Amino acid sequence: MGVCSSTKKRLIVRQTSSLKLSPILREKPLLIKKNTINKLDSKLEKKDSDLNLLPTNDLQKNIANIVSDESIFEREKRMVVLLVSCNIENPSQLVLIDVDLASTNFGKIICRLSLPMPGEELYSLACIRNSQSLLHSDETDINIQQNNQQFTLIVPVPSHSRIYILKLMDATLNNGSENGSLKAQKQAANNESSSSAISTHIRIQKCITREELSRWDLGAPLSVCSNSAVRSNAIPLLLVTTVDRSGHCKGDLLRLDRRTFCPVDRRKRSITSEDRESSINSGTSTFSNSAVISLESTTTTTTNSFATNGQKFKFPMFGGTLAISLRNGVVFSTEWGNLDQIFQQKPSLKQNLNGNDEPSTIYGCGINVWEMRRRKLIQTIRLNPEEGGLWPVCIRMLHHAELTHGFVCTSIGSSIYHLHKCTRSGQFIADKIVSFSPVTIGPTDWPGNCPEVPAFLTDMAISMDDLNLYVCAAFHGFVAQLDISDPFRPSLTQKVFLGGIIYKCIGISELGKMPLGKSTSTQRSYNTEQIKLNGKIYEGGPCRLQLSLDGRRLFISNSFLRNWDQHFFPKLAEVGSSIALVHIDPSGEKPMKVDKDFGIRFDFENKTNEHKNNGNTSPSNFAFYARDMRFLGGDSTSDLI
């Protein structure tokens, strides 16, 4: 049995079996091309993992009925969204949006907070629900405590090497909507004198500055632990940093105390003889098509200046996103690459700006495994950049804490890797299981510097029942649903199209053979028509995903990074970003359906109307890019079972 952290409901955890994996799966990954899939042989011969998720049909059916039941999870009512200013001279914001369908303010902004510094680049957001015992110590505030919920937001700022700790007080989550209880509304009316204390607002509680991070030889924090919604000492609050105090590339982990939100128990900077010995004796990796760890190999992974004379020390070369495996007590982090060049330079889809054969100095291709308690690097998995392993941008683990399965998607490589543990060696393995084929076009038909348009995967989300994986492709403009009931052999269920970069106005030929006008819509792996949401054209492509706990609603934003958006989707800076909604019916033949009547836009027009309604005649004159999204009641990218 398991417990969902957001609702404390008891759920059935699927049993595991020690089935065997065929070597053919590593040699022939799933190729998704023209919306068709070549299915592999279902026979399993080689024992590679004892955590394969292949329950019996009856058990799988019962799990699907239980976990997908809407009555189990409380429906989301509030959503926090990161907004990055399209103009680098203006500050970024955090907004709280009403997503309660029963509310008259559905889709409207409840409150917003502007960050103090202009031009801050934001990517990741964590939302922690505070326990009631920590809210108020004064007995006179009992009524306020009952009618309010307080959350802590963690916002790393990689562009300015700082971390914001924000407090969100939502006075309307329990009693602000029309469907609130009469008792709660009376309690709110009796506390009008304390309205200033219970108003919905976001404020900055603490800021960890560049100077404080430099004391630990850290900088440019990029992402925060995806499981930070669980307020438990068993799961540390971790962030991934990407540079050292001098600005040189170095991936590392930073832990924050869950009560004071201060950096804690950093290991010593000196490298001891014990660390050297354990590092040399630990398994190292080499480049291979299947990214399998070779225990006999003595070749060390690519690291920064801490690696000399063939000895692998503690720190990888790059940082990125991260995920936690509680069962093994390890943390996984991906390697994005050189963040300074990714954020500041003109976007390039090649391994390096010079186009030569030298190793890539921009994008990474590794997955690092850390010991969670000591935050010590114990293994590095190298993905082959020539086989789809370039720029692993996102990693997600299954929600059941006892299961060791994860998925990693690469942007430029446009591939999905299955991360699991090998029982023979005790090491982790990443097998390529899905590859999205590129589209060949003329070299001057789009702003990229190569003749092929990759799918450019940017984000993933896994349903709470661990049966479905959703992945978005910004350039091809689709969101795909994959059946991962067998994580070794996923199957494509459906694609829905939202924007992208490929349209009829460009003379496109699929794979250089089929002209656009002669291919049918069912064969295309991209959309040729721009869709409209709420009466307006949806610019950009799907970049960030957030899935409800019941797996019925998928929210999608269309911004990746500021310089990438400005280069590939220049109109997005003019009209502002949007959030789309896809309804999911688990029992339907085509489960995903885009809600064309829904669309939250962060443009000048909406802000003007908002300020007029609030009696303010000086609205902001710039639009925003929408990034990470979090539900206050919990979501599928931050909760465990």
XYZ file of C-alpha atoms in Angstrom:
641
model
C 0.000 0.000 0.000
C 1.056 3.570 -0.533
C 0.046 7.067 0.498
C -0.396 10.018 -1.835
C 1.389 12.987 -0.300
C -1.175 15.545 -1.442
C -4.386 13.849 -0.289
C -3.204 11.168 2.173
C -5.411 8.621 0.393
C -4.403 4.983 0.445
C -3.724 3.538 -2.965
C -2.659 0.178 -4.322
C 0.980 0.005 -5.407
C 1.536 -2.273 -8.343
C 3.485 -5.452 -7.862
C 6.717 -5.931 -9.717
C 8.091 -8.947 -11.479
C 11.563 -10.079 -12.421
C 10.892 -10.574 -16.105
C 13.694 -10.595 -18.586
C 14.580 -8.042 -21.211
C 15.585 -8.971 -24.725
C 18.851 -7.465 -26.047
C 16.992 -6.446 -29.213
C 15.347 -3.612 -27.295
C 18.671 -1.848 -26.956
C 19.618 -2.298 -30.565
C 16.265 -1.278 -32.063
C 14.567 1.503 -30.112
C 11.021 2.447 -30.888
C 10.862 4.714 -33.944
C 7.818 6.957 -34.088
C 7.437 8.096 -37.660
C 4.283 9.229 -39.431
C 2.268 8.365 -36.302
C 3.041 4.639 -36.675
C 5.046 2.366 -34.417
C 7.055 -0.727 -35.202
C 6.271 -3.100 -32.341
C 9.093 -5.273 -31.075
C 9.058 -8.907 -30.063
C 7.358 -9.290 -26.692
C 9.594 -12.164 -25.622
C 11.922 -11.301 -22.743
C 15.090 -13.348 -22.526
C 17.780 -11.524 -20.581
C 17.394 -10.566 -16.952
C 18.386 -6.928 -16.736
C 16.020 -5.511 -14.141
C 13.942 -7.002 -11.342
C 11.659 -3.961 -11.313
C 9.882 -4.399 -14.615
C 6.295 -3.158 -14.352
C 4.258 -5.901 -15.977
C 1.328 -6.688 -13.650
C -1.369 -9.168 -14.538
C -4.305 -7.959 -16.585
C -6.719 -8.084 -13.647
C -4.347 -6.210 -11.357
C -3.601 -3.604 -14.011
C -7.327 -3.110 -14.631
C -8.033 -2.614 -10.936
C -5.193 -0.126 -10.610
C -6.418 1.887 -13.585
C -9.930 2.045 -12.149
C -8.701 3.146 -8.728
C -5.985 5.654 -9.584
C -7.835 7.299 -12.474
C -10.984 7.775 -10.396
C -11.664 11.495 -10.043
C -13.154 11.017 -6.563
C -9.798 9.983 -5.096
C -8.014 13.286 -5.693
C -9.161 16.767 -4.834
C -9.540 18.744 -8.034
C -7.081 21.565 -8.571
C -8.346 25.079 -7.842
C -5.274 27.312 -7.905
C -2.227 27.278 -10.156
C 1.032 29.199 -9.728
C 2.775 30.156 -12.973
C 6.272 31.504 -13.600
C 6.190 34.471 -15.972
C 9.385 35.679 -17.626
C 9.299 39.138 -19.151
C 9.642 39.226 -22.928
C 11.632 42.438 -22.479
C 14.896 41.888 -20.639
C 14.654 45.362 -19.100
C 11.482 44.477 -17.175
C 11.081 42.193 -14.146
C 9.651 38.701 -14.222
C 6.586 37.741 -12.212
C 4.769 34.967 -10.384
C 1.000 34.815 -10.721
C -1.734 32.844 -8.990
C -4.502 31.746 -11.376
C -7.980 30.452 -10.590
C -8.462 27.081 -12.324
C -11.599 26.060 -10.418
C -14.277 25.262 -12.997
C -17.001 26.085 -10.459
C -15.677 29.602 -9.944
C -16.828 32.671 -11.855
C -13.179 33.789 -12.002
C -12.050 30.663 -13.824
C -8.906 31.381 -15.843
C -8.314 34.793 -14.256
C -5.311 36.032 -12.287
C -5.956 36.298 -8.546
C -2.708 37.992 -7.541
C 0.777 38.568 -8.892
C 4.242 39.424 -7.631
C 6.980 41.215 -9.573
C 10.513 40.125 -8.755
C 12.933 42.903 -7.738
C 15.527 42.565 -10.507
C 14.879 43.057 -14.239
C 15.627 40.454 -16.871
C 15.722 37.405 -14.604
C 15.545 34.088 -16.466
C 13.337 31.588 -14.608
C 12.905 27.933 -15.439
C 11.851 25.827 -12.444
C 9.405 26.251 -9.566
C 8.678 24.206 -6.447
C 5.568 24.559 -4.293
C 5.586 23.247 -0.711
C 2.423 23.138 1.346
C 3.194 24.222 4.896
C 1.802 22.240 7.815
C -0.873 23.948 9.896
C 1.313 23.857 13.004
C 3.811 26.154 11.332
C 1.306 28.772 10.222
C 0.334 30.581 13.413
C 1.521 30.298 16.968
C -0.939 32.842 18.394
C -4.186 31.331 19.690
C -6.126 34.420 18.595
C -5.449 33.514 14.959
C -7.354 30.218 15.026
C -10.034 31.463 12.641
C -7.419 32.788 10.250
C -5.647 29.446 10.388
C -8.828 27.573 9.482
C -9.633 29.762 6.490
C -6.176 30.113 4.963
C -3.532 27.928 3.456
C 0.102 28.897 3.285
C 2.609 27.656 0.739
C 6.319 28.128 0.217
C 7.565 28.681 -3.327
C 11.180 27.956 -4.285
C 12.340 29.826 -7.398
C 15.968 29.410 -8.578
C 17.277 32.149 -10.868
C 20.133 30.772 -13.009
C 20.750 34.045 -14.835
C 21.459 35.997 -11.631
C 22.715 33.174 -9.358
C 20.104 33.597 -6.660
C 17.237 31.669 -5.086
C 13.946 33.245 -4.036
C 11.968 31.810 -1.120
C 8.405 33.097 -1.429
C 5.370 32.817 0.832
C 1.949 32.405 -0.741
C -1.109 32.956 1.462
C -4.339 31.891 -0.232
C -7.416 33.112 1.629
C -9.826 31.933 -1.069
C -8.774 28.317 -1.564
C -11.221 27.051 1.050
C -13.931 29.687 1.036
C -13.346 32.129 -1.783
C -15.205 30.391 -4.589
C -18.940 30.208 -4.966
C -19.034 26.570 -3.935
C -17.481 27.285 -0.545
C -19.350 26.200 2.546
C -21.710 28.613 4.307
C -19.857 28.058 7.560
C -16.550 29.064 6.015
C -18.095 32.193 4.498
C -19.525 33.217 7.880
C -16.142 32.713 9.483
C -14.569 34.925 6.843
C -17.214 37.590 7.429
C -16.551 37.530 11.173
C -12.882 38.237 10.515
C -13.211 41.340 8.363
C -11.049 43.189 10.836
C -8.230 40.809 9.949
C -8.716 41.059 6.187
C -5.254 42.431 5.668
C -3.799 39.395 7.386
C -5.828 36.843 5.431
C -5.764 38.400 1.977
C -4.411 36.332 -0.878
C -0.901 37.497 -1.654
C 2.621 36.434 -2.588
C 5.608 37.970 -0.847
C 9.353 37.415 -0.768
C 10.409 35.790 2.481
C 14.085 35.200 1.768
C 16.627 35.578 -1.005
C 19.779 33.481 -1.203
C 22.154 35.762 -3.076
C 25.092 35.130 -5.355
C 27.502 35.975 -2.543
C 26.010 33.341 -0.243
C 26.125 30.695 -2.952
C 29.730 31.564 -3.757
C 30.721 30.634 -0.200
C 29.934 27.059 -1.153
C 31.613 27.425 -4.554
C 28.201 27.277 -6.257
C 26.291 29.412 -8.726
C 23.517 29.564 -11.330
C 20.931 27.240 -9.715
C 18.745 25.894 -12.515
C 16.166 23.481 -11.131
C 14.673 22.406 -7.825
C 13.721 18.903 -6.727
C 10.478 17.791 -8.383
C 9.411 15.938 -5.218
C 9.750 18.993 -2.989
C 5.958 19.134 -2.571
C 6.371 16.458 0.088
C 7.245 18.267 3.304
C 9.203 15.453 4.902
C 12.719 15.196 6.220
C 13.016 11.877 4.387
C 13.182 13.773 1.097
C 15.795 16.545 1.084
C 15.045 19.847 -0.601
C 17.661 19.829 -3.361
C 18.628 22.177 -6.170
C 21.010 21.674 -9.076
C 23.671 24.310 -9.654
C 25.579 24.637 -12.913
C 28.708 26.754 -12.238
C 31.246 27.413 -9.511
C 31.980 30.747 -7.862
C 34.147 31.797 -10.825
C 31.495 31.031 -13.419
C 33.136 27.860 -14.745
C 30.878 24.945 -15.652
C 30.389 22.547 -12.757
C 27.327 20.505 -11.878
C 26.559 20.152 -8.189
C 23.747 19.698 -5.669
C 22.671 22.216 -3.040
C 20.501 21.232 -0.094
C 18.237 23.671 1.738
C 16.899 23.184 5.230
C 13.140 22.645 4.997
C 12.421 24.940 7.935
C 14.889 27.810 7.582
C 15.607 27.389 3.832
C 19.312 27.963 4.395
C 22.105 25.912 2.782
C 23.036 23.089 5.144
C 25.706 20.419 5.725
C 27.881 21.116 2.721
C 30.687 18.636 2.321
C 34.249 19.876 2.570
C 35.827 21.329 -0.529
C 39.010 19.273 -0.147
C 39.122 15.853 -1.793
C 40.217 13.186 0.652
C 42.067 9.991 -0.128
C 38.890 8.041 0.708
C 36.967 9.977 -1.929
C 39.689 9.370 -4.491
C 39.701 5.637 -3.785
C 35.913 5.297 -3.896
C 35.784 7.372 -7.056
C 38.363 5.239 -8.830
C 36.707 1.993 -7.751
C 33.217 3.128 -8.754
C 31.793 2.188 -12.136
C 32.531 4.597 -14.966
C 30.955 5.013 -18.339
C 31.886 5.124 -21.975
C 29.986 6.199 -25.060
C 27.802 3.468 -26.496
C 24.622 3.210 -28.479
C 22.736 1.773 -25.514
C 24.466 3.907 -22.894
C 25.265 0.798 -20.821
C 27.729 1.177 -17.980
C 30.951 -0.765 -18.438
C 32.262 -1.847 -15.059
C 35.589 -3.005 -16.471
C 36.284 0.300 -18.191
C 38.825 2.630 -16.606
C 37.903 5.608 -18.743
C 36.521 8.391 -16.628
C 33.603 10.575 -17.533
C 34.006 14.114 -18.731
C 34.310 16.368 -15.701
C 35.601 19.821 -14.894
C 38.992 20.840 -13.534
C 38.579 18.525 -10.546
C 39.408 15.486 -12.703
C 43.109 14.936 -13.359
C 45.472 12.035 -14.016
C 42.650 9.651 -14.896
C 40.932 10.079 -11.507
C 37.244 10.911 -11.390
C 36.297 13.210 -8.558
C 33.022 14.502 -7.228
C 31.629 16.936 -9.723
C 30.277 16.474 -13.240
C 30.910 19.051 -15.899
C 27.330 20.310 -16.247
C 24.164 20.605 -14.198
C 20.549 20.384 -15.280
C 17.270 18.958 -14.004
C 16.925 16.366 -11.259
C 14.739 13.609 -9.829
C 14.863 11.385 -6.737
C 14.599 7.613 -6.282
C 13.661 6.955 -2.660
C 14.000 3.194 -2.926
C 17.684 3.411 -3.836
C 18.448 6.607 -1.939
C 19.876 8.265 -5.041
C 19.383 11.488 -6.956
C 19.541 11.733 -10.741
C 20.603 14.904 -12.519
C 20.919 15.595 -16.219
C 23.610 17.627 -17.953
C 22.209 20.586 -19.851
C 25.485 22.103 -20.931
C 27.135 25.512 -20.774
C 24.304 27.663 -19.438
C 26.041 30.920 -20.323
C 26.084 29.995 -24.005
C 22.613 28.430 -23.903
C 21.102 31.558 -22.324
C 23.122 34.258 -24.058
C 24.366 33.024 -27.433
C 22.375 32.632 -30.617
C 20.615 29.240 -30.426
C 22.372 26.481 -32.310
C 21.152 22.959 -33.016
C 24.688 21.735 -33.640
C 27.069 20.380 -31.047
C 29.237 23.474 -31.223
C 29.082 26.949 -32.707
C 32.103 26.463 -34.963
C 30.666 23.410 -36.707
C 33.940 21.490 -36.383
C 34.521 17.974 -35.103
C 35.665 19.002 -31.635
C 33.690 17.728 -28.631
C 30.632 19.750 -27.750
C 31.232 22.626 -25.369
C 27.615 23.789 -25.391
C 25.305 20.857 -24.700
C 25.720 17.945 -22.350
C 24.851 14.296 -22.902
C 25.094 12.730 -19.453
C 22.950 11.529 -16.555
C 24.592 11.724 -13.137
C 23.710 9.502 -10.180
C 24.293 10.920 -6.687
C 24.051 9.373 -3.257
C 21.126 11.260 -1.743
C 22.309 11.456 1.866
C 25.877 12.640 1.242
C 25.225 14.124 -2.212
C 28.234 12.304 -3.575
C 28.582 11.480 -7.268
C 28.617 7.684 -7.656
C 27.951 7.115 -11.366
C 27.658 8.916 -14.687
C 25.752 7.540 -17.661
C 26.867 8.855 -21.038
C 24.320 9.072 -23.833
C 25.676 8.913 -27.359
C 25.161 12.409 -28.861
C 25.182 10.992 -32.377
C 22.367 8.586 -31.514
C 19.904 11.050 -30.008
C 21.561 11.713 -26.642
C 22.332 15.414 -27.060
C 20.959 17.762 -24.380
C 18.967 15.658 -21.855
C 16.560 18.371 -20.803
C 14.070 16.585 -18.525
C 13.993 13.553 -16.236
C 10.940 12.030 -14.543
C 10.695 9.058 -12.197
C 7.655 6.872 -11.591
C 5.561 8.031 -8.654
C 5.626 4.811 -6.667
C 8.589 5.293 -4.369
C 9.448 1.587 -4.344
C 9.936 1.424 -8.106
C 13.160 2.330 -9.872
C 12.103 3.398 -13.322
C 12.560 6.782 -14.915
C 12.486 8.487 -18.281
C 14.810 11.089 -19.789
C 14.039 13.120 -22.898
C 16.594 14.941 -25.035
C 15.887 18.175 -26.881
C 18.190 18.182 -29.887
C 18.349 14.381 -29.919
C 14.514 14.179 -29.806
C 14.661 10.822 -28.040
C 13.343 9.256 -24.841
C 15.502 7.007 -22.672
C 14.324 4.473 -20.113
C 16.343 4.677 -16.899
C 16.424 1.559 -14.718
C 18.730 -0.459 -12.489
C 20.610 -3.521 -13.691
C 20.453 -6.365 -11.182
C 23.660 -7.966 -12.444
C 25.934 -4.988 -11.924
C 23.956 -2.822 -9.511
C 24.458 0.094 -11.892
C 21.834 2.213 -13.605
C 21.237 1.884 -17.340
C 19.629 4.239 -19.861
C 18.143 2.548 -22.943
C 16.782 4.532 -25.862
C 13.167 3.454 -26.322
C 11.619 6.241 -28.437
C 13.038 8.346 -31.256
C 11.079 11.045 -33.086
C 12.266 11.485 -36.667
C 13.157 15.001 -37.938
C 11.589 16.811 -40.881
C 13.814 17.877 -43.783
C 13.238 21.359 -45.220
C 15.180 23.956 -47.151
C 18.095 25.610 -45.325
C 16.533 29.084 -45.585
C 12.980 28.100 -44.709
C 13.341 28.352 -40.951
C 15.648 30.087 -38.420
C 17.574 26.922 -37.571
C 21.115 26.344 -38.793
C 20.509 22.836 -40.136
C 18.355 21.379 -42.942
C 16.373 19.143 -40.569
C 13.824 20.282 -38.010
C 14.029 18.080 -34.903
C 10.999 17.414 -32.762
C 12.840 19.223 -29.912
C 11.413 17.582 -26.796
C 11.258 19.951 -23.836
C 9.190 18.423 -21.023
C 7.441 15.283 -19.776
C 4.738 14.363 -17.276
C 3.745 10.949 -15.907
C 0.258 10.124 -14.648
C -0.128 9.174 -10.990
C -0.989 5.584 -11.916
C 2.319 5.343 -13.830
C 0.519 4.088 -16.929
C 0.870 7.078 -19.266
C 3.704 9.424 -20.153
C 3.125 12.756 -21.868
C 5.890 14.443 -23.842
C 5.815 17.714 -25.777
C 7.767 18.626 -28.916
C 8.148 22.387 -29.345
C 9.252 22.467 -33.003
C 6.883 19.822 -34.377
C 4.132 21.239 -32.201
C 2.638 18.084 -30.702
C 1.938 16.555 -27.318
C 2.148 12.752 -27.387
C 0.668 10.240 -24.983
C 2.687 7.043 -24.524
C 1.536 3.883 -22.798
C 4.327 2.987 -20.337
C 2.633 0.108 -18.521
C 5.680 -1.783 -19.786
C 8.444 0.830 -19.460
C 10.819 -1.222 -21.604
C 8.480 -1.103 -24.607
C 6.191 1.949 -24.693
C 3.505 2.426 -27.303
C 2.150 5.610 -28.831
C -1.499 6.229 -27.954
C -2.236 9.609 -29.538
C -0.853 12.962 -30.592
C -2.522 16.363 -30.391
C -1.068 19.385 -32.164
C -0.520 22.819 -30.652
C 1.458 25.249 -32.773
C 5.016 24.429 -33.725
C 7.333 25.825 -36.358
C 6.250 23.891 -39.468
C 3.425 25.350 -41.558
C 2.206 25.368 -45.140
C 3.846 28.714 -45.812
C 7.185 26.889 -45.732
C 8.041 24.608 -48.621
C 8.417 21.456 -46.567
C 9.098 17.941 -47.744
C 8.885 15.127 -45.235
C 12.259 13.400 -44.985
C 13.100 14.975 -48.350
C 10.738 12.650 -50.269
C 7.067 13.454 -49.756
C 5.824 16.954 -50.667
C 3.582 18.540 -48.113
C 0.492 18.647 -50.296
C 0.585 14.919 -51.090
C 0.744 13.572 -47.560
C -2.349 12.885 -45.508
C -2.989 14.342 -42.079
C -2.796 10.910 -40.435
C 0.716 10.390 -41.787
C 2.233 13.674 -40.678
C 4.234 13.925 -37.503
C 3.672 17.690 -37.432
C 0.830 20.158 -37.781
C 0.472 22.297 -40.896
C -2.318 24.595 -39.697
C -2.115 27.082 -36.867
C -4.867 26.447 -34.348
C -6.872 29.054 -32.451
C -7.548 28.976 -28.741
C -10.318 31.163 -27.422
C -10.485 32.890 -30.803
C -6.770 33.768 -31.042
C -3.894 32.066 -32.860
C -1.723 29.896 -30.649
C 1.855 31.056 -31.233
C 4.940 29.042 -30.366
C 4.973 25.362 -29.542
C 4.169 23.234 -26.470
C 7.113 23.513 -24.067
C 6.017 22.856 -20.468
C 3.467 20.388 -19.107
C 1.493 20.044 -15.903
C -0.910 17.151 -15.299
C -3.674 17.038 -12.711
C -3.586 14.392 -10.004
C -6.504 12.478 -11.490
C -4.857 12.520 -14.917
C -7.856 14.190 -16.608
C -6.465 17.657 -17.423
C -3.131 18.543 -19.009
C -2.082 22.213 -18.927
C 0.489 23.303 -21.522
C 2.561 26.494 -21.752
C 4.483 27.563 -24.837
C 7.789 29.057 -23.672
C 11.187 27.390 -23.255
C 13.968 29.980 -22.833
C 13.882 33.682 -23.672
C 16.563 33.742 -26.367
C 15.254 30.517 -27.912
C 11.716 31.874 -28.020
C 12.873 35.126 -29.582
C 14.894 33.279 -32.213
C 12.476 30.536 -33.274
C 9.127 32.120 -32.335
C 9.593 35.909 -32.672
C 5.834 36.627 -32.684
C 5.547 35.155 -29.212
C 7.276 38.204 -27.729
C 4.664 40.467 -29.308
C 1.469 38.628 -28.361
C 2.639 37.006 -25.136
C 2.582 33.416 -24.012
C -0.489 31.206 -23.587
C -1.607 28.261 -21.498
C -3.661 25.600 -23.256
C -5.790 22.823 -21.786
C -6.103 19.245 -23.024
C -8.884 17.071 -21.606
C -8.026 13.400 -21.142
C -10.549 10.569 -21.141
C -8.781 7.341 -20.063
C -11.590 5.191 -21.462
C -11.748 6.910 -24.853
C -10.302 5.562 -28.078
C -8.638 8.954 -28.592
C -8.156 10.058 -24.999
C -6.757 13.560 -25.617
C -8.834 16.498 -26.824
C -7.736 20.144 -27.017
C -10.143 22.592 -25.381
C -10.316 25.351 -27.996
C -12.551 27.484 -25.770
C -9.855 27.674 -23.088
C -6.817 29.901 -23.293
C -4.985 31.989 -20.695
C -2.936 34.680 -22.412
C -0.311 36.890 -20.819
C -0.392 39.778 -23.256
C -0.782 43.538 -23.057
C -4.535 43.494 -23.670
C -5.334 41.193 -20.752
C -3.157 43.180 -18.361
C -4.810 46.418 -19.479
C -8.270 45.055 -18.714
C -7.057 43.670 -15.419
C -5.660 47.031 -14.326
C -8.810 48.851 -15.429
C -10.946 46.518 -13.334
C -8.700 47.179 -10.360
C -8.908 50.938 -10.831
C -5.314 51.315 -11.980
C -4.736 53.386 -15.111
C -1.058 52.520 -15.545
C -0.902 48.947 -16.844
C 2.313 47.198 -17.813
C 3.249 47.627 -21.459
C 5.001 44.316 -22.024
C 4.061 40.674 -22.434
C 5.299 37.571 -20.623
C 6.536 34.082 -21.375
C 4.738 31.396 -19.319
C 7.020 28.712 -17.903
C 6.620 26.231 -15.064
C 3.174 25.610 -13.536
C 2.268 24.197 -10.111
C -1.084 23.326 -8.551
C -1.413 24.298 -4.906
C -3.178 21.039 -4.100
C -0.507 18.879 -5.720
C 0.269 17.767 -9.262
C 1.641 14.808 -11.165
C 5.176 16.188 -11.471
C 5.812 16.699 -7.750
C 3.836 14.081 -5.804
C 4.787 10.565 -4.757
C 2.664 7.565 -3.875
